[in-house]
mmCIF file of N, CA and C in Angstrom:
data_model
loop_
_atom_site.group_PDB
_atom_site.id
_atom_site.type_symbol
_atom_site.label_atom_id
_atom_site.label_comp_id
_atom_site.label_asym_id
_atom_site.label_seq_id
_atom_site.Cartn_x
_atom_site.Cartn_y
_atom_site.Cartn_z
ATOM 1 N N MET A 1 -16.249 -35.943 14.492
ATOM 2 C CA MET A 1 -15.539 -34.851 15.116
ATOM 3 C C MET A 1 -14.379 -34.402 14.220
ATOM 4 N N ARG A 2 -13.646 -35.373 13.676
ATOM 5 C CA ARG A 2 -12.504 -35.063 12.816
ATOM 6 C C ARG A 2 -12.967 -34.328 11.549
ATOM 7 N N CYS A 3 -14.097 -34.746 11.020
ATOM 8 C CA CYS A 3 -14.636 -34.132 9.809
ATOM 9 C C CYS A 3 -15.019 -32.673 10.059
ATOM 10 N N SER A 4 -15.605 -32.389 11.212
ATOM 11 C CA SER A 4 -16.004 -31.009 11.506
ATOM 12 C C SER A 4 -14.776 -30.122 11.695
ATOM 13 N N LYS A 5 -13.706 -30.646 12.262
ATOM 14 C CA LYS A 5 -12.475 -29.874 12.401
ATOM 15 C C LYS A 5 -11.890 -29.564 11.031
ATOM 16 N N CYS A 6 -11.923 -30.554 10.157
ATOM 17 C CA CYS A 6 -11.418 -30.341 8.794
ATOM 18 C C CYS A 6 -12.242 -29.278 8.072
ATOM 19 N N SER A 7 -13.540 -29.309 8.277
ATOM 20 C CA SER A 7 -14.423 -28.321 7.652
ATOM 21 C C SER A 7 -14.118 -26.922 8.170
ATOM 22 N N ILE A 8 -13.899 -26.797 9.446
ATOM 23 C CA ILE A 8 -13.596 -25.499 10.038
ATOM 24 C C ILE A 8 -12.265 -24.972 9.504
ATOM 25 N N VAL A 9 -11.264 -25.838 9.475
ATOM 26 C CA VAL A 9 -9.956 -25.437 8.963
ATOM 27 C C VAL A 9 -10.060 -25.036 7.496
ATOM 28 N N SER A 10 -10.811 -25.789 6.721
ATOM 29 C CA SER A 10 -10.989 -25.473 5.300
ATOM 30 C C SER A 10 -11.643 -24.112 5.127
ATOM 31 N N CYS A 11 -12.669 -23.853 5.914
ATOM 32 C CA CYS A 11 -13.357 -22.556 5.829
ATOM 33 C C CYS A 11 -12.413 -21.417 6.196
ATOM 34 N N LEU A 12 -11.619 -21.598 7.226
ATOM 35 C CA LEU A 12 -10.678 -20.555 7.634
ATOM 36 C C LEU A 12 -9.630 -20.298 6.563
ATOM 37 N N VAL A 13 -9.159 -21.347 5.928
ATOM 38 C CA VAL A 13 -8.180 -21.182 4.854
ATOM 39 C C VAL A 13 -8.801 -20.425 3.690
ATOM 40 N N VAL A 14 -9.995 -20.798 3.313
ATOM 41 C CA VAL A 14 -10.672 -20.132 2.198
ATOM 42 C C VAL A 14 -10.907 -18.660 2.519
ATOM 43 N N ILE A 15 -11.342 -18.365 3.715
ATOM 44 C CA ILE A 15 -11.597 -16.974 4.109
ATOM 45 C C ILE A 15 -10.305 -16.173 4.112
ATOM 46 N N SER A 16 -9.239 -16.736 4.683
ATOM 47 C CA SER A 16 -7.974 -15.998 4.729
ATOM 48 C C SER A 16 -7.411 -15.777 3.333
ATOM 49 N N LEU A 17 -7.535 -16.761 2.453
ATOM 50 C CA LEU A 17 -7.062 -16.587 1.081
ATOM 51 C C LEU A 17 -7.916 -15.570 0.331
ATOM 52 N N SER A 18 -9.208 -15.563 0.595
ATOM 53 C CA SER A 18 -10.086 -14.589 -0.053
ATOM 54 C C SER A 18 -9.713 -13.171 0.361
ATOM 55 N N MET A 19 -9.397 -13.017 1.633
ATOM 56 C CA MET A 19 -9.011 -11.694 2.119
ATOM 57 C C MET A 19 -7.657 -11.290 1.550
ATOM 58 N N THR A 20 -6.755 -12.234 1.404
ATOM 59 C CA THR A 20 -5.415 -11.949 0.900
ATOM 60 C C THR A 20 -5.441 -11.629 -0.584
ATOM 61 N N VAL A 21 -6.069 -12.486 -1.353
ATOM 62 C CA VAL A 21 -6.084 -12.325 -2.799
ATOM 63 C C VAL A 21 -7.100 -11.264 -3.208
ATOM 64 N N GLY A 22 -8.286 -11.297 -2.641
ATOM 65 C CA GLY A 22 -9.307 -10.305 -2.932
ATOM 66 C C GLY A 22 -9.921 -10.485 -4.307
ATOM 67 N N CYS A 23 -10.740 -9.541 -4.652
ATOM 68 C CA CYS A 23 -11.415 -9.539 -5.943
ATOM 69 C C CYS A 23 -10.845 -8.405 -6.778
ATOM 70 N N SER A 24 -10.988 -8.532 -8.075
ATOM 71 C CA SER A 24 -10.529 -7.438 -8.919
ATOM 72 C C SER A 24 -11.473 -6.259 -8.752
ATOM 73 N N LYS A 25 -10.911 -5.070 -8.798
ATOM 74 C CA LYS A 25 -11.692 -3.865 -8.583
ATOM 75 C C LYS A 25 -12.349 -3.461 -9.895
ATOM 76 N N LYS A 26 -13.652 -3.272 -9.855
ATOM 77 C CA LYS A 26 -14.382 -2.874 -11.047
ATOM 78 C C LYS A 26 -14.326 -1.356 -11.165
ATOM 79 N N PRO A 27 -14.238 -0.833 -12.400
ATOM 80 C CA PRO A 27 -14.226 0.615 -12.556
ATOM 81 C C PRO A 27 -15.575 1.199 -12.131
ATOM 82 N N GLU A 28 -15.514 2.424 -11.630
ATOM 83 C CA GLU A 28 -16.746 3.074 -11.191
ATOM 84 C C GLU A 28 -17.642 3.340 -12.392
ATOM 85 N N GLU A 29 -18.939 3.311 -12.134
ATOM 86 C CA GLU A 29 -19.889 3.553 -13.208
ATOM 87 C C GLU A 29 -19.761 4.987 -13.701
ATOM 88 N N GLY A 30 -19.893 5.172 -14.995
ATOM 89 C CA GLY A 30 -19.842 6.500 -15.575
ATOM 90 C C GLY A 30 -18.432 6.962 -15.897
ATOM 91 N N LYS A 31 -17.434 6.220 -15.476
ATOM 92 C CA LYS A 31 -16.057 6.595 -15.766
ATOM 93 C C LYS A 31 -15.468 5.567 -16.720
ATOM 94 N N PRO A 32 -14.678 6.007 -17.682
ATOM 95 C CA PRO A 32 -14.024 5.043 -18.555
ATOM 96 C C PRO A 32 -12.971 4.268 -17.769
ATOM 97 N N PRO A 33 -12.670 3.035 -18.188
ATOM 98 C CA PRO A 33 -11.723 2.204 -17.449
ATOM 99 C C PRO A 33 -10.357 2.852 -17.242
ATOM 100 N N GLY A 34 -9.896 3.656 -18.160
ATOM 101 C CA GLY A 34 -8.584 4.273 -18.038
ATOM 102 C C GLY A 34 -8.568 5.537 -17.206
ATOM 103 N N ALA A 35 -9.701 5.970 -16.673
ATOM 104 C CA ALA A 35 -9.784 7.233 -15.945
ATOM 105 C C ALA A 35 -9.018 7.213 -14.640
ATOM 106 N N THR A 36 -8.759 6.046 -14.091
ATOM 107 C CA THR A 36 -8.057 5.968 -12.822
ATOM 108 C C THR A 36 -6.563 5.746 -13.008
ATOM 109 N N ALA A 37 -6.088 5.733 -14.242
ATOM 110 C CA ALA A 37 -4.670 5.512 -14.494
ATOM 111 C C ALA A 37 -3.865 6.706 -13.997
ATOM 112 N N PRO A 38 -2.653 6.454 -13.460
ATOM 113 C CA PRO A 38 -1.849 7.551 -12.967
ATOM 114 C C PRO A 38 -1.356 8.429 -14.101
ATOM 115 N N ALA A 39 -1.085 9.671 -13.779
ATOM 116 C CA ALA A 39 -0.552 10.592 -14.768
ATOM 117 C C ALA A 39 0.839 10.138 -15.176
ATOM 118 N N ALA A 40 1.264 10.562 -16.353
ATOM 119 C CA ALA A 40 2.592 10.177 -16.827
ATOM 120 C C ALA A 40 3.634 10.650 -15.832
ATOM 121 N N GLY A 41 4.516 9.768 -15.438
ATOM 122 C CA GLY A 41 5.580 10.117 -14.514
ATOM 123 C C GLY A 41 5.229 9.892 -13.062
ATOM 124 N N ALA A 42 3.965 9.690 -12.728
ATOM 125 C CA ALA A 42 3.544 9.476 -11.342
ATOM 126 C C ALA A 42 3.828 8.034 -10.933
ATOM 127 N N PRO A 43 4.016 7.805 -9.611
ATOM 128 C CA PRO A 43 4.227 6.419 -9.170
ATOM 129 C C PRO A 43 3.032 5.551 -9.555
ATOM 130 N N ALA A 44 3.299 4.354 -10.001
ATOM 131 C CA ALA A 44 2.234 3.442 -10.429
ATOM 132 C C ALA A 44 1.816 2.554 -9.266
ATOM 133 N N ALA A 45 0.565 2.134 -9.303
ATOM 134 C CA ALA A 45 0.061 1.187 -8.312
ATOM 135 C C ALA A 45 0.493 -0.218 -8.718
ATOM 136 N N VAL A 46 0.529 -1.112 -7.748
ATOM 137 C CA VAL A 46 0.895 -2.494 -8.018
ATOM 138 C C VAL A 46 -0.213 -3.122 -8.852
ATOM 139 N N ASP A 47 0.156 -3.636 -10.029
ATOM 140 C CA ASP A 47 -0.825 -4.204 -10.951
ATOM 141 C C ASP A 47 -0.208 -5.418 -11.635
ATOM 142 N N THR A 48 -0.795 -6.586 -11.385
ATOM 143 C CA THR A 48 -0.267 -7.802 -12.004
ATOM 144 C C THR A 48 -0.978 -8.131 -13.308
ATOM 145 N N GLU A 49 -1.991 -7.377 -13.651
ATOM 146 C CA GLU A 49 -2.764 -7.649 -14.865
ATOM 147 C C GLU A 49 -2.238 -6.871 -16.071
ATOM 148 N N LYS A 50 -1.589 -5.759 -15.836
ATOM 149 C CA LYS A 50 -1.107 -4.918 -16.926
ATOM 150 C C LYS A 50 0.016 -5.648 -17.673
ATOM 151 N N PRO A 51 -0.033 -5.669 -18.997
ATOM 152 C CA PRO A 51 1.015 -6.340 -19.775
ATOM 153 C C PRO A 51 2.388 -5.718 -19.496
ATOM 154 N N VAL A 52 3.423 -6.545 -19.501
ATOM 155 C CA VAL A 52 4.780 -6.091 -19.202
ATOM 156 C C VAL A 52 5.215 -5.006 -20.189
ATOM 157 N N ALA A 53 4.832 -5.126 -21.458
ATOM 158 C CA ALA A 53 5.197 -4.115 -22.456
ATOM 159 C C ALA A 53 4.622 -2.752 -22.072
ATOM 160 N N GLU A 54 3.400 -2.754 -21.562
ATOM 161 C CA GLU A 54 2.770 -1.506 -21.126
ATOM 162 C C GLU A 54 3.479 -0.953 -19.882
ATOM 163 N N VAL A 55 3.892 -1.838 -18.995
ATOM 164 C CA VAL A 55 4.634 -1.434 -17.800
ATOM 165 C C VAL A 55 5.960 -0.803 -18.217
ATOM 166 N N GLN A 56 6.642 -1.396 -19.212
ATOM 167 C CA GLN A 56 7.910 -0.847 -19.686
ATOM 168 C C GLN A 56 7.718 0.546 -20.271
ATOM 169 N N ALA A 57 6.679 0.720 -21.061
ATOM 170 C CA ALA A 57 6.412 2.031 -21.652
ATOM 171 C C ALA A 57 6.123 3.064 -20.572
ATOM 172 N N GLN A 58 5.362 2.670 -19.562
ATOM 173 C CA GLN A 58 5.036 3.581 -18.473
ATOM 174 C C GLN A 58 6.297 3.928 -17.676
ATOM 175 N N ALA A 59 7.145 2.943 -17.423
ATOM 176 C CA ALA A 59 8.359 3.160 -16.640
ATOM 177 C C ALA A 59 9.288 4.152 -17.330
ATOM 178 N N GLU A 60 9.345 4.122 -18.646
ATOM 179 C CA GLU A 60 10.217 5.035 -19.384
ATOM 180 C C GLU A 60 9.823 6.493 -19.183
ATOM 181 N N THR A 61 8.551 6.760 -18.916
ATOM 182 C CA THR A 61 8.084 8.140 -18.759
ATOM 183 C C THR A 61 8.165 8.630 -17.312
ATOM 184 N N MET A 62 8.515 7.757 -16.391
ATOM 185 C CA MET A 62 8.519 8.105 -14.974
ATOM 186 C C MET A 62 9.833 8.752 -14.554
ATOM 187 N N THR A 63 9.746 9.583 -13.507
ATOM 188 C CA THR A 63 10.947 10.184 -12.932
ATOM 189 C C THR A 63 11.655 9.150 -12.076
ATOM 190 N N VAL A 64 12.911 9.437 -11.730
ATOM 191 C CA VAL A 64 13.699 8.524 -10.915
ATOM 192 C C VAL A 64 13.025 8.307 -9.557
ATOM 193 N N GLU A 65 12.506 9.373 -8.954
ATOM 194 C CA GLU A 65 11.849 9.263 -7.651
ATOM 195 C C GLU A 65 10.605 8.378 -7.733
ATOM 196 N N ASN A 66 9.822 8.574 -8.775
ATOM 197 C CA ASN A 66 8.604 7.777 -8.940
ATOM 198 C C ASN A 66 8.917 6.323 -9.282
ATOM 199 N N LEU A 67 9.990 6.096 -10.027
ATOM 200 C CA LEU A 67 10.410 4.717 -10.319
ATOM 201 C C LEU A 67 10.771 3.995 -9.029
ATOM 202 N N LYS A 68 11.527 4.689 -8.166
ATOM 203 C CA LYS A 68 11.938 4.060 -6.913
ATOM 204 C C LYS A 68 10.726 3.810 -6.019
ATOM 205 N N ALA A 69 9.796 4.773 -5.950
ATOM 206 C CA ALA A 69 8.594 4.603 -5.128
ATOM 207 C C ALA A 69 7.767 3.416 -5.622
ATOM 208 N N THR A 70 7.633 3.291 -6.923
ATOM 209 C CA THR A 70 6.863 2.182 -7.495
ATOM 210 C C THR A 70 7.576 0.856 -7.251
ATOM 211 N N ALA A 71 8.892 0.833 -7.435
ATOM 212 C CA ALA A 71 9.655 -0.397 -7.186
ATOM 213 C C ALA A 71 9.526 -0.816 -5.724
ATOM 214 N N LEU A 72 9.527 0.147 -4.806
ATOM 215 C CA LEU A 72 9.354 -0.172 -3.384
ATOM 216 C C LEU A 72 7.973 -0.768 -3.109
ATOM 217 N N LYS A 73 6.939 -0.250 -3.784
ATOM 218 C CA LYS A 73 5.584 -0.812 -3.638
ATOM 219 C C LYS A 73 5.573 -2.273 -4.090
ATOM 220 N N TYR A 74 6.219 -2.531 -5.213
ATOM 221 C CA TYR A 74 6.275 -3.900 -5.726
ATOM 222 C C TYR A 74 7.069 -4.797 -4.786
ATOM 223 N N LYS A 75 8.163 -4.274 -4.226
ATOM 224 C CA LYS A 75 8.962 -5.073 -3.297
ATOM 225 C C LYS A 75 8.130 -5.463 -2.086
ATOM 226 N N GLU A 76 7.361 -4.508 -1.543
ATOM 227 C CA GLU A 76 6.493 -4.799 -0.399
ATOM 228 C C GLU A 76 5.447 -5.852 -0.756
ATOM 229 N N ALA A 77 4.864 -5.735 -1.945
ATOM 230 C CA ALA A 77 3.868 -6.713 -2.391
ATOM 231 C C ALA A 77 4.495 -8.092 -2.569
ATOM 232 N N ILE A 78 5.711 -8.127 -3.074
ATOM 233 C CA ILE A 78 6.417 -9.404 -3.268
ATOM 234 C C ILE A 78 6.686 -10.056 -1.922
ATOM 235 N N LEU A 79 7.169 -9.267 -0.957
ATOM 236 C CA LEU A 79 7.459 -9.819 0.365
ATOM 237 C C LEU A 79 6.198 -10.345 1.039
ATOM 238 N N ALA A 80 5.088 -9.624 0.884
ATOM 239 C CA ALA A 80 3.816 -10.077 1.460
ATOM 240 C C ALA A 80 3.359 -11.376 0.791
ATOM 241 N N LYS A 81 3.496 -11.433 -0.523
ATOM 242 C CA LYS A 81 3.086 -12.633 -1.270
ATOM 243 C C LYS A 81 3.954 -13.825 -0.876
ATOM 244 N N GLN A 82 5.255 -13.586 -0.667
ATOM 245 C CA GLN A 82 6.144 -14.664 -0.252
ATOM 246 C C GLN A 82 5.742 -15.195 1.125
ATOM 247 N N ALA A 83 5.311 -14.305 2.010
ATOM 248 C CA ALA A 83 4.863 -14.739 3.334
ATOM 249 C C ALA A 83 3.600 -15.593 3.211
ATOM 250 N N ASP A 84 2.678 -15.182 2.337
ATOM 251 C CA ASP A 84 1.459 -15.964 2.107
ATOM 252 C C ASP A 84 1.796 -17.343 1.554
ATOM 253 N N ILE A 85 2.735 -17.381 0.627
ATOM 254 C CA ILE A 85 3.135 -18.655 0.028
ATOM 255 C C ILE A 85 3.766 -19.563 1.084
ATOM 256 N N SER A 86 4.609 -18.991 1.927
ATOM 257 C CA SER A 86 5.252 -19.789 2.978
ATOM 258 C C SER A 86 4.216 -20.382 3.930
ATOM 259 N N ALA A 87 3.236 -19.562 4.310
ATOM 260 C CA ALA A 87 2.192 -20.039 5.226
ATOM 261 C C ALA A 87 1.374 -21.152 4.580
ATOM 262 N N LEU A 88 1.001 -20.976 3.330
ATOM 263 C CA LEU A 88 0.205 -21.987 2.641
ATOM 264 C C LEU A 88 1.022 -23.255 2.384
ATOM 265 N N ALA A 89 2.288 -23.093 2.056
ATOM 266 C CA ALA A 89 3.147 -24.260 1.841
ATOM 267 C C ALA A 89 3.293 -25.064 3.129
ATOM 268 N N ALA A 90 3.362 -24.372 4.257
ATOM 269 C CA ALA A 90 3.442 -25.071 5.544
ATOM 270 C C ALA A 90 2.172 -25.870 5.796
ATOM 271 N N LYS A 91 1.015 -25.310 5.431
ATOM 272 C CA LYS A 91 -0.252 -26.028 5.600
ATOM 273 C C LYS A 91 -0.298 -27.270 4.711
ATOM 274 N N VAL A 92 0.226 -27.127 3.501
ATOM 275 C CA VAL A 92 0.237 -28.269 2.578
ATOM 276 C C VAL A 92 1.131 -29.372 3.135
ATOM 277 N N LYS A 93 2.259 -28.999 3.733
ATOM 278 C CA LYS A 93 3.178 -29.996 4.283
ATOM 279 C C LYS A 93 2.589 -30.703 5.498
ATOM 280 N N GLU A 94 1.674 -30.038 6.215
ATOM 281 C CA GLU A 94 1.061 -30.624 7.400
ATOM 282 C C GLU A 94 -0.008 -31.661 7.081
ATOM 283 N N ILE A 95 -0.447 -31.699 5.841
ATOM 284 C CA ILE A 95 -1.495 -32.638 5.451
ATOM 285 C C ILE A 95 -0.946 -34.053 5.547
ATOM 286 N N PRO A 96 -1.638 -34.919 6.260
ATOM 287 C CA PRO A 96 -1.178 -36.306 6.363
ATOM 288 C C PRO A 96 -1.167 -36.982 4.995
ATOM 289 N N ILE A 97 -0.289 -37.944 4.847
ATOM 290 C CA ILE A 97 -0.148 -38.662 3.578
ATOM 291 C C ILE A 97 -1.470 -39.302 3.173
ATOM 292 N N THR A 98 -2.236 -39.754 4.141
ATOM 293 C CA THR A 98 -3.502 -40.417 3.833
ATOM 294 C C THR A 98 -4.515 -39.454 3.226
ATOM 295 N N GLU A 99 -4.347 -38.141 3.450
ATOM 296 C CA GLU A 99 -5.279 -37.145 2.914
ATOM 297 C C GLU A 99 -4.662 -36.320 1.788
ATOM 298 N N ALA A 100 -3.470 -36.677 1.352
ATOM 299 C CA ALA A 100 -2.743 -35.886 0.364
ATOM 300 C C ALA A 100 -3.451 -35.788 -0.983
ATOM 301 N N LEU A 101 -4.280 -36.753 -1.294
ATOM 302 C CA LEU A 101 -4.999 -36.725 -2.574
ATOM 303 C C LEU A 101 -6.441 -36.260 -2.412
ATOM 304 N N GLY A 102 -6.801 -35.826 -1.223
ATOM 305 C CA GLY A 102 -8.164 -35.380 -0.957
ATOM 306 C C GLY A 102 -8.458 -34.014 -1.552
ATOM 307 N N GLU A 103 -9.723 -33.629 -1.460
ATOM 308 C CA GLU A 103 -10.173 -32.354 -2.028
ATOM 309 C C GLU A 103 -9.508 -31.155 -1.358
ATOM 310 N N GLU A 104 -9.365 -31.211 -0.048
ATOM 311 C CA GLU A 104 -8.748 -30.092 0.668
ATOM 312 C C GLU A 104 -7.300 -29.900 0.217
ATOM 313 N N ALA A 105 -6.562 -30.977 0.095
ATOM 314 C CA ALA A 105 -5.164 -30.906 -0.339
ATOM 315 C C ALA A 105 -5.075 -30.362 -1.763
ATOM 316 N N LYS A 106 -5.967 -30.820 -2.627
ATOM 317 C CA LYS A 106 -5.966 -30.338 -4.008
ATOM 318 C C LYS A 106 -6.253 -28.844 -4.058
ATOM 319 N N LYS A 107 -7.206 -28.390 -3.241
ATOM 320 C CA LYS A 107 -7.551 -26.967 -3.207
ATOM 321 C C LYS A 107 -6.369 -26.139 -2.711
ATOM 322 N N LEU A 108 -5.732 -26.602 -1.655
ATOM 323 C CA LEU A 108 -4.575 -25.882 -1.126
ATOM 324 C C LEU A 108 -3.454 -25.806 -2.157
ATOM 325 N N LYS A 109 -3.226 -26.895 -2.863
ATOM 326 C CA LYS A 109 -2.176 -26.916 -3.878
ATOM 327 C C LYS A 109 -2.523 -25.996 -5.042
ATOM 328 N N THR A 110 -3.787 -25.944 -5.413
ATOM 329 C CA THR A 110 -4.230 -25.031 -6.469
ATOM 330 C C THR A 110 -4.044 -23.584 -6.033
ATOM 331 N N ASP A 111 -4.412 -23.294 -4.790
ATOM 332 C CA ASP A 111 -4.233 -21.949 -4.259
ATOM 333 C C ASP A 111 -2.754 -21.569 -4.227
ATOM 334 N N LEU A 112 -1.930 -22.516 -3.857
ATOM 335 C CA LEU A 112 -0.489 -22.279 -3.805
ATOM 336 C C LEU A 112 0.057 -21.981 -5.199
ATOM 337 N N THR A 113 -0.393 -22.716 -6.172
ATOM 338 C CA THR A 113 0.036 -22.479 -7.552
ATOM 339 C C THR A 113 -0.387 -21.080 -8.011
ATOM 340 N N GLY A 114 -1.600 -20.679 -7.665
ATOM 341 C CA GLY A 114 -2.081 -19.345 -8.012
ATOM 342 C C GLY A 114 -1.238 -18.245 -7.371
ATOM 343 N N LEU A 115 -0.892 -18.436 -6.109
ATOM 344 C CA LEU A 115 -0.048 -17.458 -5.424
ATOM 345 C C LEU A 115 1.342 -17.388 -6.054
ATOM 346 N N GLU A 116 1.882 -18.537 -6.428
ATOM 347 C CA GLU A 116 3.203 -18.557 -7.059
ATOM 348 C C GLU A 116 3.174 -17.860 -8.420
ATOM 349 N N THR A 117 2.103 -18.025 -9.170
ATOM 350 C CA THR A 117 1.952 -17.340 -10.453
ATOM 351 C C THR A 117 1.874 -15.834 -10.249
ATOM 352 N N SER A 118 1.110 -15.429 -9.251
ATOM 353 C CA SER A 118 0.981 -14.011 -8.929
ATOM 354 C C SER A 118 2.328 -13.430 -8.502
ATOM 355 N N LEU A 119 3.090 -14.190 -7.727
ATOM 356 C CA LEU A 119 4.415 -13.744 -7.290
ATOM 357 C C LEU A 119 5.335 -13.535 -8.492
ATOM 358 N N LYS A 120 5.305 -14.456 -9.438
ATOM 359 C CA LYS A 120 6.144 -14.320 -10.632
ATOM 360 C C LYS A 120 5.767 -13.066 -11.408
ATOM 361 N N SER A 121 4.467 -12.805 -11.507
ATOM 362 C CA SER A 121 3.997 -11.617 -12.199
ATOM 363 C C SER A 121 4.501 -10.345 -11.504
ATOM 364 N N LEU A 122 4.437 -10.333 -10.178
ATOM 365 C CA LEU A 122 4.942 -9.183 -9.417
ATOM 366 C C LEU A 122 6.437 -8.991 -9.648
ATOM 367 N N LYS A 123 7.176 -10.092 -9.626
ATOM 368 C CA LYS A 123 8.627 -10.008 -9.807
ATOM 369 C C LYS A 123 8.993 -9.507 -11.197
ATOM 370 N N ASP A 124 8.261 -9.947 -12.211
ATOM 371 C CA ASP A 124 8.525 -9.500 -13.584
ATOM 372 C C ASP A 124 8.341 -7.986 -13.697
ATOM 373 N N ARG A 125 7.271 -7.471 -13.125
ATOM 374 C CA ARG A 125 6.992 -6.042 -13.195
ATOM 375 C C ARG A 125 7.964 -5.236 -12.331
ATOM 376 N N PHE A 126 8.319 -5.781 -11.161
ATOM 377 C CA PHE A 126 9.320 -5.128 -10.320
ATOM 378 C C PHE A 126 10.624 -4.975 -11.085
ATOM 379 N N GLN A 127 11.014 -6.034 -11.786
ATOM 380 C CA GLN A 127 12.286 -6.018 -12.514
ATOM 381 C C GLN A 127 12.293 -4.931 -13.584
ATOM 382 N N VAL A 128 11.151 -4.669 -14.217
ATOM 383 C CA VAL A 128 11.072 -3.606 -15.217
ATOM 384 C C VAL A 128 11.389 -2.261 -14.564
ATOM 385 N N TYR A 129 10.741 -1.974 -13.432
ATOM 386 C CA TYR A 129 10.980 -0.702 -12.748
ATOM 387 C C TYR A 129 12.415 -0.620 -12.229
ATOM 388 N N TYR A 130 12.913 -1.719 -11.689
ATOM 389 C CA TYR A 130 14.278 -1.768 -11.163
ATOM 390 C C TYR A 130 15.297 -1.492 -12.276
ATOM 391 N N ASN A 131 15.140 -2.186 -13.407
ATOM 392 C CA ASN A 131 16.079 -2.009 -14.517
ATOM 393 C C ASN A 131 16.019 -0.592 -15.091
ATOM 394 N N THR A 132 14.819 -0.025 -15.191
ATOM 395 C CA THR A 132 14.670 1.334 -15.702
ATOM 396 C C THR A 132 15.317 2.324 -14.743
ATOM 397 N N LEU A 133 15.121 2.115 -13.455
ATOM 398 C CA LEU A 133 15.739 2.973 -12.441
ATOM 399 C C LEU A 133 17.263 2.882 -12.534
ATOM 400 N N LYS A 134 17.756 1.675 -12.721
ATOM 401 C CA LYS A 134 19.199 1.455 -12.848
ATOM 402 C C LYS A 134 19.731 2.163 -14.091
ATOM 403 N N THR A 135 19.010 2.063 -15.198
ATOM 404 C CA THR A 135 19.404 2.707 -16.451
ATOM 405 C C THR A 135 19.455 4.222 -16.306
ATOM 406 N N LYS A 136 18.491 4.777 -15.556
ATOM 407 C CA LYS A 136 18.429 6.225 -15.374
ATOM 408 C C LYS A 136 19.389 6.720 -14.285
ATOM 409 N N GLY A 137 20.119 5.792 -13.682
ATOM 410 C CA GLY A 137 21.122 6.180 -12.692
ATOM 411 C C GLY A 137 20.558 6.483 -11.324
ATOM 412 N N GLY A 138 19.403 5.942 -11.005
ATOM 413 C CA GLY A 138 18.781 6.182 -9.717
ATOM 414 C C GLY A 138 19.403 5.347 -8.601
ATOM 415 N N ASP A 139 19.076 5.701 -7.374
ATOM 416 C CA ASP A 139 19.569 5.015 -6.196
ATOM 417 C C ASP A 139 18.792 3.700 -6.023
ATOM 418 N N LEU A 140 19.518 2.598 -5.966
ATOM 419 C CA LEU A 140 18.900 1.280 -5.860
ATOM 420 C C LEU A 140 18.872 0.765 -4.423
ATOM 421 N N ALA A 141 19.304 1.583 -3.477
ATOM 422 C CA ALA A 141 19.344 1.164 -2.066
ATOM 423 C C ALA A 141 17.937 0.842 -1.574
ATOM 424 N N GLY A 142 17.819 -0.264 -0.872
ATOM 425 C CA GLY A 142 16.532 -0.681 -0.317
ATOM 426 C C GLY A 142 15.698 -1.525 -1.259
ATOM 427 N N LEU A 143 16.180 -1.740 -2.454
ATOM 428 C CA LEU A 143 15.401 -2.522 -3.427
ATOM 429 C C LEU A 143 15.898 -3.944 -3.587
ATOM 430 N N GLU A 144 16.952 -4.293 -2.866
ATOM 431 C CA GLU A 144 17.490 -5.650 -2.953
ATOM 432 C C GLU A 144 16.642 -6.605 -2.120
ATOM 433 N N PHE A 145 16.665 -7.860 -2.499
ATOM 434 C CA PHE A 145 15.941 -8.893 -1.736
ATOM 435 C C PHE A 145 16.911 -9.688 -0.920
#
């Protein structure tokens, strides 16, 4: 009975993490990979895969309004990711000491590490937009954590 409960809980965790993290979006067939990129100066979508140097170059071409809109998107993504991390960390803490080295605990800890890495990536990119907005003299209200 205990084993079946553990299996159910494990499946629910995997499903919820899959829905939260998702899969990377593949470009549509017939279109080049860069065809979906925003126009210069337009608000950017949240992207943790784009190199920070590329994010900095893009931020320099954006208007103050678009910088703030993009920074707000990143802030929302960061807050959501922090909530996911808190929920997963609570699950890890609930694992009994006798099961702490088990497969389920290892998987949860691996997932937690992945979420923390993703959060750092979001924060790094947010900081680029925030600093550029600050440099351009834009309004920083609502962007604090």
